[in-house]
Amino acid sequence: MQERMGNPALVLPEAMQALNALSKVPTETGLSPKLLELVNLRASQINGCSVCIDGHWRIARKHGETDERLFAVAGWRDAPYYSEAERAALALTEAVTRTSDRADPVPDEIWDEATRHYDGRSLAALVIAIANINVWNRLNIATRQIAGAWKP
C-alpha cells in the first residue's frame, strides 16, 4: 500500500498546531499518560489505524506500560490487568469511537460508570482525548499513512 498524500496535519501546519495543543489538554488536566495511551491504542484498534496502533504501544512503553496490559487491551473486559477506572475509560472509548453501532451510542450505563471514576474536568479531558485520537485515526486512514513511518 502507498500513502495517498502526506498527513493533512503535516500539510497544514496550523492543523498540526491545533491537534497538538488539543492532545496536551488531557495530561495537563491530570489524566495519567498510561491511561491515555491505552485509550489511544484501543480506539486505534477499533478504527484499524495501523499507524496509531504501531505508535501508541511505543509511547505507552516509554511511560512504563507493561507488555501484558498492551497485548490484552483489545480484551480488557476479560483480562485481569485493568483497574475499574481504566475499564470505565476503555468502555467510554469504545462507545465514543463506535458511534454508529447502536441507537444510543454512549448509553447512560457507560457514562454513569465513567462519572464514578472521573470528576467533571477529568471526564471532559477523557472525552477530548478520545475525540482527538479518532481525528488522528481518520486522517491517517483516509490518506493511507504507512505504519512504521512514524516512530514516536
PDB file of N, CA and C in Angstrom, residues 56-151:
ATOM      1  N   HIS A  56       1.302   4.030  19.309  1.00  0.00           N
ATOM      2  CA  HIS A  56       0.868   4.256  20.686  1.00  0.00           C
ATOM      3  C   HIS A  56       1.320   3.176  21.658  1.00  0.00           C
ATOM      4  N   TRP A  57       1.572   1.947  21.182  1.00  0.00           N
ATOM      5  CA  TRP A  57       2.150   0.986  22.118  1.00  0.00           C
ATOM      6  C   TRP A  57       3.571   1.424  22.467  1.00  0.00           C
ATOM      7  N   ARG A  58       4.260   2.033  21.513  1.00  0.00           N
ATOM      8  CA  ARG A  58       5.632   2.506  21.764  1.00  0.00           C
ATOM      9  C   ARG A  58       5.635   3.625  22.814  1.00  0.00           C
ATOM     10  N   ILE A  59       4.697   4.562  22.672  1.00  0.00           N
ATOM     11  CA  ILE A  59       4.606   5.656  23.641  1.00  0.00           C
ATOM     12  C   ILE A  59       4.224   5.099  25.015  1.00  0.00           C
ATOM     13  N   ALA A  60       3.277   4.171  25.029  1.00  0.00           N
ATOM     14  CA  ALA A  60       2.860   3.560  26.303  1.00  0.00           C
ATOM     15  C   ALA A  60       4.047   2.891  26.997  1.00  0.00           C
ATOM     16  N   ARG A  61       4.859   2.189  26.251  1.00  0.00           N
ATOM     17  CA  ARG A  61       6.047   1.544  26.834  1.00  0.00           C
ATOM     18  C   ARG A  61       6.986   2.582  27.435  1.00  0.00           C
ATOM     19  N   LYS A  62       7.153   3.724  26.780  1.00  0.00           N
ATOM     20  CA  LYS A  62       8.008   4.796  27.307  1.00  0.00           C
ATOM     21  C   LYS A  62       7.473   5.322  28.636  1.00  0.00           C
ATOM     22  N   HIS A  63       6.156   5.213  28.836  1.00  0.00           N
ATOM     23  CA  HIS A  63       5.535   5.643  30.096  1.00  0.00           C
ATOM     24  C   HIS A  63       5.515   4.523  31.125  1.00  0.00           C
ATOM     25  N   GLY A  64       6.135   3.382  30.799  1.00  0.00           N
ATOM     26  CA  GLY A  64       6.222   2.288  31.757  1.00  0.00           C
ATOM     27  C   GLY A  64       5.127   1.242  31.658  1.00  0.00           C
ATOM     28  N   GLU A  65       4.335   1.278  30.605  1.00  0.00           N
ATOM     29  CA  GLU A  65       3.271   0.293  30.448  1.00  0.00           C
ATOM     30  C   GLU A  65       3.863  -1.092  30.202  1.00  0.00           C
ATOM     31  N   THR A  66       3.177  -2.112  30.709  1.00  0.00           N
ATOM     32  CA  THR A  66       3.669  -3.488  30.585  1.00  0.00           C
ATOM     33  C   THR A  66       3.155  -4.146  29.304  1.00  0.00           C
ATOM     34  N   ASP A  67       3.908  -5.132  28.853  1.00  0.00           N
ATOM     35  CA  ASP A  67       3.501  -5.871  27.659  1.00  0.00           C
ATOM     36  C   ASP A  67       2.164  -6.564  27.862  1.00  0.00           C
ATOM     37  N   GLU A  68       1.949  -7.188  29.020  1.00  0.00           N
ATOM     38  CA  GLU A  68       0.696  -7.918  29.196  1.00  0.00           C
ATOM     39  C   GLU A  68      -0.519  -6.995  29.101  1.00  0.00           C
ATOM     40  N   ARG A  69      -0.413  -5.789  29.620  1.00  0.00           N
ATOM     41  CA  ARG A  69      -1.540  -4.851  29.517  1.00  0.00           C
ATOM     42  C   ARG A  69      -1.708  -4.358  28.076  1.00  0.00           C
ATOM     43  N   LEU A  70      -0.616  -4.120  27.388  1.00  0.00           N
ATOM     44  CA  LEU A  70      -0.704  -3.684  25.991  1.00  0.00           C
ATOM     45  C   LEU A  70      -1.267  -4.788  25.105  1.00  0.00           C
ATOM     46  N   PHE A  71      -0.809  -6.017  25.309  1.00  0.00           N
ATOM     47  CA  PHE A  71      -1.275  -7.131  24.473  1.00  0.00           C
ATOM     48  C   PHE A  71      -2.736  -7.468  24.742  1.00  0.00           C
ATOM     49  N   ALA A  72      -3.209  -7.212  25.939  1.00  0.00           N
ATOM     50  CA  ALA A  72      -4.569  -7.608  26.319  1.00  0.00           C
ATOM     51  C   ALA A  72      -5.600  -6.502  26.170  1.00  0.00           C
ATOM     52  N   VAL A  73      -5.214  -5.308  25.750  1.00  0.00           N
ATOM     53  CA  VAL A  73      -6.150  -4.181  25.761  1.00  0.00           C
ATOM     54  C   VAL A  73      -7.384  -4.434  24.885  1.00  0.00           C
ATOM     55  N   ALA A  74      -7.254  -5.195  23.810  1.00  0.00           N
ATOM     56  CA  ALA A  74      -8.429  -5.494  22.984  1.00  0.00           C
ATOM     57  C   ALA A  74      -9.428  -6.376  23.736  1.00  0.00           C
ATOM     58  N   GLY A  75      -8.939  -7.124  24.717  1.00  0.00           N
ATOM     59  CA  GLY A  75      -9.807  -7.983  25.524  1.00  0.00           C
ATOM     60  C   GLY A  75      -9.910  -7.517  26.958  1.00  0.00           C
ATOM     61  N   TRP A  76      -9.913  -6.218  27.164  1.00  0.00           N
ATOM     62  CA  TRP A  76      -9.854  -5.631  28.505  1.00  0.00           C
ATOM     63  C   TRP A  76     -10.985  -6.097  29.421  1.00  0.00           C
ATOM     64  N   ARG A  77     -12.134  -6.447  28.866  1.00  0.00           N
ATOM     65  CA  ARG A  77     -13.260  -6.864  29.713  1.00  0.00           C
ATOM     66  C   ARG A  77     -12.944  -8.150  30.485  1.00  0.00           C
ATOM     67  N   ASP A  78     -12.180  -9.040  29.854  1.00  0.00           N
ATOM     68  CA  ASP A  78     -11.901 -10.341  30.450  1.00  0.00           C
ATOM     69  C   ASP A  78     -10.505 -10.453  31.058  1.00  0.00           C
ATOM     70  N   ALA A  79      -9.649  -9.499  30.796  1.00  0.00           N
ATOM     71  CA  ALA A  79      -8.277  -9.545  31.307  1.00  0.00           C
ATOM     72  C   ALA A  79      -8.222  -8.926  32.707  1.00  0.00           C
ATOM     73  N   PRO A  80      -7.445  -9.508  33.600  1.00  0.00           N
ATOM     74  CA  PRO A  80      -7.419  -9.040  34.989  1.00  0.00           C
ATOM     75  C   PRO A  80      -6.495  -7.850  35.250  1.00  0.00           C
ATOM     76  N   TYR A  81      -5.936  -7.252  34.216  1.00  0.00           N
ATOM     77  CA  TYR A  81      -4.854  -6.281  34.375  1.00  0.00           C
ATOM     78  C   TYR A  81      -5.283  -4.831  34.550  1.00  0.00           C
ATOM     79  N   TYR A  82      -6.578  -4.544  34.495  1.00  0.00           N
ATOM     80  CA  TYR A  82      -7.029  -3.151  34.459  1.00  0.00           C
ATOM     81  C   TYR A  82      -7.871  -2.807  35.678  1.00  0.00           C
ATOM     82  N   SER A  83      -7.701  -1.587  36.152  1.00  0.00           N
ATOM     83  CA  SER A  83      -8.494  -1.105  37.286  1.00  0.00           C
ATOM     84  C   SER A  83      -9.915  -0.814  36.822  1.00  0.00           C
ATOM     85  N   GLU A  84     -10.792  -0.607  37.772  1.00  0.00           N
ATOM     86  CA  GLU A  84     -12.184  -0.251  37.430  1.00  0.00           C
ATOM     87  C   GLU A  84     -12.230   1.092  36.695  1.00  0.00           C
ATOM     88  N   ALA A  85     -11.388   2.025  37.087  1.00  0.00           N
ATOM     89  CA  ALA A  85     -11.355   3.325  36.405  1.00  0.00           C
ATOM     90  C   ALA A  85     -10.868   3.160  34.966  1.00  0.00           C
ATOM     91  N   GLU A  86      -9.862   2.331  34.758  1.00  0.00           N
ATOM     92  CA  GLU A  86      -9.377   2.084  33.395  1.00  0.00           C
ATOM     93  C   GLU A  86     -10.455   1.396  32.557  1.00  0.00           C
ATOM     94  N   ARG A  87     -11.171   0.459  33.160  1.00  0.00           N
ATOM     95  CA  ARG A  87     -12.255  -0.233  32.442  1.00  0.00           C
ATOM     96  C   ARG A  87     -13.349   0.761  32.036  1.00  0.00           C
ATOM     97  N   ALA A  88     -13.659   1.690  32.926  1.00  0.00           N
ATOM     98  CA  ALA A  88     -14.664   2.706  32.602  1.00  0.00           C
ATOM     99  C   ALA A  88     -14.185   3.568  31.436  1.00  0.00           C
ATOM    100  N   ALA A  89     -12.914   3.931  31.444  1.00  0.00           N
ATOM    101  CA  ALA A  89     -12.358   4.737  30.352  1.00  0.00           C
ATOM    102  C   ALA A  89     -12.343   3.960  29.042  1.00  0.00           C
ATOM    103  N   LEU A  90     -12.017   2.689  29.098  1.00  0.00           N
ATOM    104  CA  LEU A  90     -11.997   1.872  27.879  1.00  0.00           C
ATOM    105  C   LEU A  90     -13.410   1.646  27.338  1.00  0.00           C
ATOM    106  N   ALA A  91     -14.375   1.452  28.223  1.00  0.00           N
ATOM    107  CA  ALA A  91     -15.767   1.315  27.777  1.00  0.00           C
ATOM    108  C   ALA A  91     -16.235   2.601  27.103  1.00  0.00           C
ATOM    109  N   LEU A  92     -15.898   3.744  27.696  1.00  0.00           N
ATOM    110  CA  LEU A  92     -16.267   5.024  27.109  1.00  0.00           C
ATOM    111  C   LEU A  92     -15.564   5.207  25.761  1.00  0.00           C
ATOM    112  N   THR A  93     -14.314   4.817  25.687  1.00  0.00           N
ATOM    113  CA  THR A  93     -13.560   4.906  24.436  1.00  0.00           C
ATOM    114  C   THR A  93     -14.260   4.122  23.335  1.00  0.00           C
ATOM    115  N   GLU A  94     -14.649   2.899  23.655  1.00  0.00           N
ATOM    116  CA  GLU A  94     -15.315   2.073  22.648  1.00  0.00           C
ATOM    117  C   GLU A  94     -16.646   2.690  22.221  1.00  0.00           C
ATOM    118  N   ALA A  95     -17.414   3.182  23.163  1.00  0.00           N
ATOM    119  CA  ALA A  95     -18.715   3.764  22.837  1.00  0.00           C
ATOM    120  C   ALA A  95     -18.562   5.015  21.966  1.00  0.00           C
ATOM    121  N   VAL A  96     -17.663   5.905  22.351  1.00  0.00           N
ATOM    122  CA  VAL A  96     -17.476   7.148  21.609  1.00  0.00           C
ATOM    123  C   VAL A  96     -16.878   6.876  20.226  1.00  0.00           C
ATOM    124  N   THR A  97     -16.076   5.845  20.113  1.00  0.00           N
ATOM    125  CA  THR A  97     -15.456   5.502  18.833  1.00  0.00           C
ATOM    126  C   THR A  97     -16.445   4.805  17.901  1.00  0.00           C
ATOM    127  N   ARG A  98     -17.322   3.997  18.459  1.00  0.00           N
ATOM    128  CA  ARG A  98     -18.285   3.226  17.648  1.00  0.00           C
ATOM    129  C   ARG A  98     -19.661   3.883  17.665  1.00  0.00           C
ATOM    130  N   THR A  99     -19.745   5.115  17.286  1.00  0.00           N
ATOM    131  CA  THR A  99     -20.999   5.863  17.429  1.00  0.00           C
ATOM    132  C   THR A  99     -22.151   5.323  16.586  1.00  0.00           C
ATOM    133  N   SER A 100     -21.885   4.615  15.525  1.00  0.00           N
ATOM    134  CA  SER A 100     -22.984   4.129  14.684  1.00  0.00           C
ATOM    135  C   SER A 100     -23.411   2.700  15.015  1.00  0.00           C
ATOM    136  N   ASP A 101     -22.829   2.104  16.037  1.00  0.00           N
ATOM    137  CA  ASP A 101     -23.131   0.712  16.372  1.00  0.00           C
ATOM    138  C   ASP A 101     -24.435   0.523  17.141  1.00  0.00           C
ATOM    139  N   ARG A 102     -24.975   1.580  17.720  1.00  0.00           N
ATOM    140  CA  ARG A 102     -26.234   1.446  18.471  1.00  0.00           C
ATOM    141  C   ARG A 102     -26.990   2.762  18.436  1.00  0.00           C
ATOM    142  N   ALA A 103     -28.283   2.661  18.705  1.00  0.00           N
ATOM    143  CA  ALA A 103     -29.141   3.850  18.653  1.00  0.00           C
ATOM    144  C   ALA A 103     -28.699   4.907  19.658  1.00  0.00           C
ATOM    145  N   ASP A 104     -28.300   4.480  20.836  1.00  0.00           N
ATOM    146  CA  ASP A 104     -27.785   5.388  21.863  1.00  0.00           C
ATOM    147  C   ASP A 104     -26.291   5.108  21.976  1.00  0.00           C
ATOM    148  N   PRO A 105     -25.468   5.829  21.215  1.00  0.00           N
ATOM    149  CA  PRO A 105     -24.046   5.494  21.128  1.00  0.00           C
ATOM    150  C   PRO A 105     -23.312   5.425  22.467  1.00  0.00           C
ATOM    151  N   VAL A 106     -23.632   6.319  23.375  1.00  0.00           N
ATOM    152  CA  VAL A 106     -22.999   6.307  24.696  1.00  0.00           C
ATOM    153  C   VAL A 106     -24.119   6.149  25.723  1.00  0.00           C
ATOM    154  N   PRO A 107     -24.472   4.908  26.037  1.00  0.00           N
ATOM    155  CA  PRO A 107     -25.575   4.675  26.965  1.00  0.00           C
ATOM    156  C   PRO A 107     -25.285   5.224  28.362  1.00  0.00           C
ATOM    157  N   ASP A 108     -26.352   5.525  29.091  1.00  0.00           N
ATOM    158  CA  ASP A 108     -26.208   6.049  30.449  1.00  0.00           C
ATOM    159  C   ASP A 108     -25.356   5.135  31.319  1.00  0.00           C
ATOM    160  N   GLU A 109     -25.482   3.846  31.159  1.00  0.00           N
ATOM    161  CA  GLU A 109     -24.706   2.896  31.975  1.00  0.00           C
ATOM    162  C   GLU A 109     -23.203   3.128  31.819  1.00  0.00           C
ATOM    163  N   ILE A 110     -22.739   3.345  30.596  1.00  0.00           N
ATOM    164  CA  ILE A 110     -21.307   3.595  30.351  1.00  0.00           C
ATOM    165  C   ILE A 110     -20.927   4.971  30.884  1.00  0.00           C
ATOM    166  N   TRP A 111     -21.758   5.967  30.602  1.00  0.00           N
ATOM    167  CA  TRP A 111     -21.469   7.323  31.066  1.00  0.00           C
ATOM    168  C   TRP A 111     -21.443   7.388  32.593  1.00  0.00           C
ATOM    169  N   ASP A 112     -22.449   6.786  33.223  1.00  0.00           N
ATOM    170  CA  ASP A 112     -22.537   6.823  34.682  1.00  0.00           C
ATOM    171  C   ASP A 112     -21.348   6.129  35.338  1.00  0.00           C
ATOM    172  N   GLU A 113     -20.898   5.038  34.758  1.00  0.00           N
ATOM    173  CA  GLU A 113     -19.718   4.348  35.303  1.00  0.00           C
ATOM    174  C   GLU A 113     -18.491   5.243  35.185  1.00  0.00           C
ATOM    175  N   ALA A 114     -18.362   5.947  34.082  1.00  0.00           N
ATOM    176  CA  ALA A 114     -17.231   6.870  33.920  1.00  0.00           C
ATOM    177  C   ALA A 114     -17.289   7.982  34.966  1.00  0.00           C
ATOM    178  N   THR A 115     -18.491   8.479  35.270  1.00  0.00           N
ATOM    179  CA  THR A 115     -18.607   9.556  36.264  1.00  0.00           C
ATOM    180  C   THR A 115     -18.294   9.071  37.682  1.00  0.00           C
ATOM    181  N   ARG A 116     -18.360   7.783  37.912  1.00  0.00           N
ATOM    182  CA  ARG A 116     -17.974   7.233  39.214  1.00  0.00           C
ATOM    183  C   ARG A 116     -16.464   7.327  39.440  1.00  0.00           C
ATOM    184  N   HIS A 117     -15.712   7.387  38.372  1.00  0.00           N
ATOM    185  CA  HIS A 117     -14.251   7.344  38.472  1.00  0.00           C
ATOM    186  C   HIS A 117     -13.555   8.652  38.092  1.00  0.00           C
ATOM    187  N   TYR A 118     -14.264   9.511  37.384  1.00  0.00           N
ATOM    188  CA  TYR A 118     -13.644  10.741  36.891  1.00  0.00           C
ATOM    189  C   TYR A 118     -14.541  11.927  37.222  1.00  0.00           C
ATOM    190  N   ASP A 119     -13.925  13.000  37.759  1.00  0.00           N
ATOM    191  CA  ASP A 119     -14.693  14.210  38.036  1.00  0.00           C
ATOM    192  C   ASP A 119     -14.961  14.945  36.720  1.00  0.00           C
ATOM    193  N   GLY A 120     -15.658  16.052  36.796  1.00  0.00           N
ATOM    194  CA  GLY A 120     -16.062  16.781  35.592  1.00  0.00           C
ATOM    195  C   GLY A 120     -14.915  17.162  34.678  1.00  0.00           C
ATOM    196  N   ARG A 121     -13.839  17.696  35.238  1.00  0.00           N
ATOM    197  CA  ARG A 121     -12.681  18.096  34.422  1.00  0.00           C
ATOM    198  C   ARG A 121     -11.996  16.880  33.810  1.00  0.00           C
ATOM    199  N   SER A 122     -11.819  15.846  34.599  1.00  0.00           N
ATOM    200  CA  SER A 122     -11.148  14.640  34.095  1.00  0.00           C
ATOM    201  C   SER A 122     -11.980  13.958  33.026  1.00  0.00           C
ATOM    202  N   LEU A 123     -13.282  13.920  33.229  1.00  0.00           N
ATOM    203  CA  LEU A 123     -14.164  13.305  32.248  1.00  0.00           C
ATOM    204  C   LEU A 123     -14.167  14.116  30.946  1.00  0.00           C
ATOM    205  N   ALA A 124     -14.198  15.418  31.063  1.00  0.00           N
ATOM    206  CA  ALA A 124     -14.118  16.273  29.867  1.00  0.00           C
ATOM    207  C   ALA A 124     -12.805  16.026  29.128  1.00  0.00           C
ATOM    208  N   ALA A 125     -11.718  15.925  29.876  1.00  0.00           N
ATOM    209  CA  ALA A 125     -10.414  15.668  29.262  1.00  0.00           C
ATOM    210  C   ALA A 125     -10.374  14.294  28.592  1.00  0.00           C
ATOM    211  N   LEU A 126     -11.007  13.315  29.217  1.00  0.00           N
ATOM    212  CA  LEU A 126     -11.052  11.977  28.638  1.00  0.00           C
ATOM    213  C   LEU A 126     -11.835  11.982  27.322  1.00  0.00           C
ATOM    214  N   VAL A 127     -12.967  12.646  27.298  1.00  0.00           N
ATOM    215  CA  VAL A 127     -13.764  12.730  26.061  1.00  0.00           C
ATOM    216  C   VAL A 127     -12.970  13.448  24.970  1.00  0.00           C
ATOM    217  N   ILE A 128     -12.253  14.496  25.342  1.00  0.00           N
ATOM    218  CA  ILE A 128     -11.414  15.210  24.365  1.00  0.00           C
ATOM    219  C   ILE A 128     -10.315  14.291  23.842  1.00  0.00           C
ATOM    220  N   ALA A 129      -9.696  13.512  24.717  1.00  0.00           N
ATOM    221  CA  ALA A 129      -8.646  12.579  24.285  1.00  0.00           C
ATOM    222  C   ALA A 129      -9.202  11.548  23.305  1.00  0.00           C
ATOM    223  N   ILE A 130     -10.367  11.023  23.602  1.00  0.00           N
ATOM    224  CA  ILE A 130     -10.995  10.026  22.720  1.00  0.00           C
ATOM    225  C   ILE A 130     -11.315  10.658  21.370  1.00  0.00           C
ATOM    226  N   ALA A 131     -11.879  11.843  21.384  1.00  0.00           N
ATOM    227  CA  ALA A 131     -12.197  12.530  20.126  1.00  0.00           C
ATOM    228  C   ALA A 131     -10.932  12.808  19.328  1.00  0.00           C
ATOM    229  N   ASN A 132      -9.870  13.220  20.007  1.00  0.00           N
ATOM    230  CA  ASN A 132      -8.632  13.573  19.319  1.00  0.00           C
ATOM    231  C   ASN A 132      -7.995  12.357  18.646  1.00  0.00           C
ATOM    232  N   ILE A 133      -7.949  11.216  19.330  1.00  0.00           N
ATOM    233  CA  ILE A 133      -7.347  10.038  18.686  1.00  0.00           C
ATOM    234  C   ILE A 133      -8.198   9.596  17.512  1.00  0.00           C
ATOM    235  N   ASN A 134      -9.508   9.769  17.616  1.00  0.00           N
ATOM    236  CA  ASN A 134     -10.365   9.428  16.479  1.00  0.00           C
ATOM    237  C   ASN A 134     -10.090  10.337  15.280  1.00  0.00           C
ATOM    238  N   VAL A 135      -9.790  11.607  15.525  1.00  0.00           N
ATOM    239  CA  VAL A 135      -9.408  12.514  14.429  1.00  0.00           C
ATOM    240  C   VAL A 135      -8.129  12.007  13.770  1.00  0.00           C
ATOM    241  N   TRP A 136      -7.119  11.712  14.582  1.00  0.00           N
ATOM    242  CA  TRP A 136      -5.852  11.225  14.033  1.00  0.00           C
ATOM    243  C   TRP A 136      -6.052   9.932  13.246  1.00  0.00           C
ATOM    244  N   ASN A 137      -6.855   9.022  13.791  1.00  0.00           N
ATOM    245  CA  ASN A 137      -7.126   7.766  13.079  1.00  0.00           C
ATOM    246  C   ASN A 137      -7.723   8.051  11.709  1.00  0.00           C
ATOM    247  N   ARG A 138      -8.681   8.951  11.648  1.00  0.00           N
ATOM    248  CA  ARG A 138      -9.350   9.230  10.390  1.00  0.00           C
ATOM    249  C   ARG A 138      -8.431   9.926   9.391  1.00  0.00           C
ATOM    250  N   LEU A 139      -7.586  10.823   9.863  1.00  0.00           N
ATOM    251  CA  LEU A 139      -6.615  11.458   8.968  1.00  0.00           C
ATOM    252  C   LEU A 139      -5.664  10.411   8.378  1.00  0.00           C
ATOM    253  N   ASN A 140      -5.179   9.530   9.226  1.00  0.00           N
ATOM    254  CA  ASN A 140      -4.228   8.510   8.770  1.00  0.00           C
ATOM    255  C   ASN A 140      -4.869   7.501   7.825  1.00  0.00           C
ATOM    256  N   ILE A 141      -6.078   7.077   8.148  1.00  0.00           N
ATOM    257  CA  ILE A 141      -6.768   6.080   7.325  1.00  0.00           C
ATOM    258  C   ILE A 141      -7.140   6.667   5.968  1.00  0.00           C
ATOM    259  N   ALA A 142      -7.688   7.876   5.964  1.00  0.00           N
ATOM    260  CA  ALA A 142      -8.129   8.491   4.704  1.00  0.00           C
ATOM    261  C   ALA A 142      -6.982   8.670   3.719  1.00  0.00           C
ATOM    262  N   THR A 143      -5.804   8.969   4.248  1.00  0.00           N
ATOM    263  CA  THR A 143      -4.652   9.254   3.383  1.00  0.00           C
ATOM    264  C   THR A 143      -3.686   8.078   3.283  1.00  0.00           C
ATOM    265  N   ARG A 144      -4.086   6.944   3.869  1.00  0.00           N
ATOM    266  CA  ARG A 144      -3.295   5.701   3.832  1.00  0.00           C
ATOM    267  C   ARG A 144      -1.854   5.898   4.325  1.00  0.00           C
ATOM    268  N   GLN A 145      -1.750   6.484   5.499  1.00  0.00           N
ATOM    269  CA  GLN A 145      -0.422   6.624   6.093  1.00  0.00           C
ATOM    270  C   GLN A 145       0.135   5.231   6.415  1.00  0.00           C
ATOM    271  N   ILE A 146       1.431   5.097   6.354  1.00  0.00           N
ATOM    272  CA  ILE A 146       2.094   3.798   6.477  1.00  0.00           C
ATOM    273  C   ILE A 146       2.589   3.576   7.907  1.00  0.00           C
ATOM    274  N   ALA A 147       2.197   2.440   8.469  1.00  0.00           N
ATOM    275  CA  ALA A 147       2.682   2.077   9.817  1.00  0.00           C
ATOM    276  C   ALA A 147       4.201   1.949   9.778  1.00  0.00           C
ATOM    277  N   GLY A 148       4.824   2.434  10.832  1.00  0.00           N
ATOM    278  CA  GLY A 148       6.270   2.369  10.952  1.00  0.00           C
ATOM    279  C   GLY A 148       6.976   3.623  10.477  1.00  0.00           C
ATOM    280  N   ALA A 149       6.299   4.430   9.679  1.00  0.00           N
ATOM    281  CA  ALA A 149       6.914   5.670   9.221  1.00  0.00           C
ATOM    282  C   ALA A 149       7.033   6.674  10.370  1.00  0.00           C
ATOM    283  N   TRP A 150       6.071   6.645  11.299  1.00  0.00           N
ATOM    284  CA  TRP A 150       6.088   7.498  12.497  1.00  0.00           C
ATOM    285  C   TRP A 150       6.623   6.675  13.642  1.00  0.00           C
ATOM    286  N   LYS A 151       7.737   7.078  14.200  1.00  0.00           N
ATOM    287  CA  LYS A 151       8.351   6.392  15.334  1.00  0.00           C
ATOM    288  C   LYS A 151       8.454   7.363  16.503  1.00  0.00           C
TER     289      LYS A 151
END
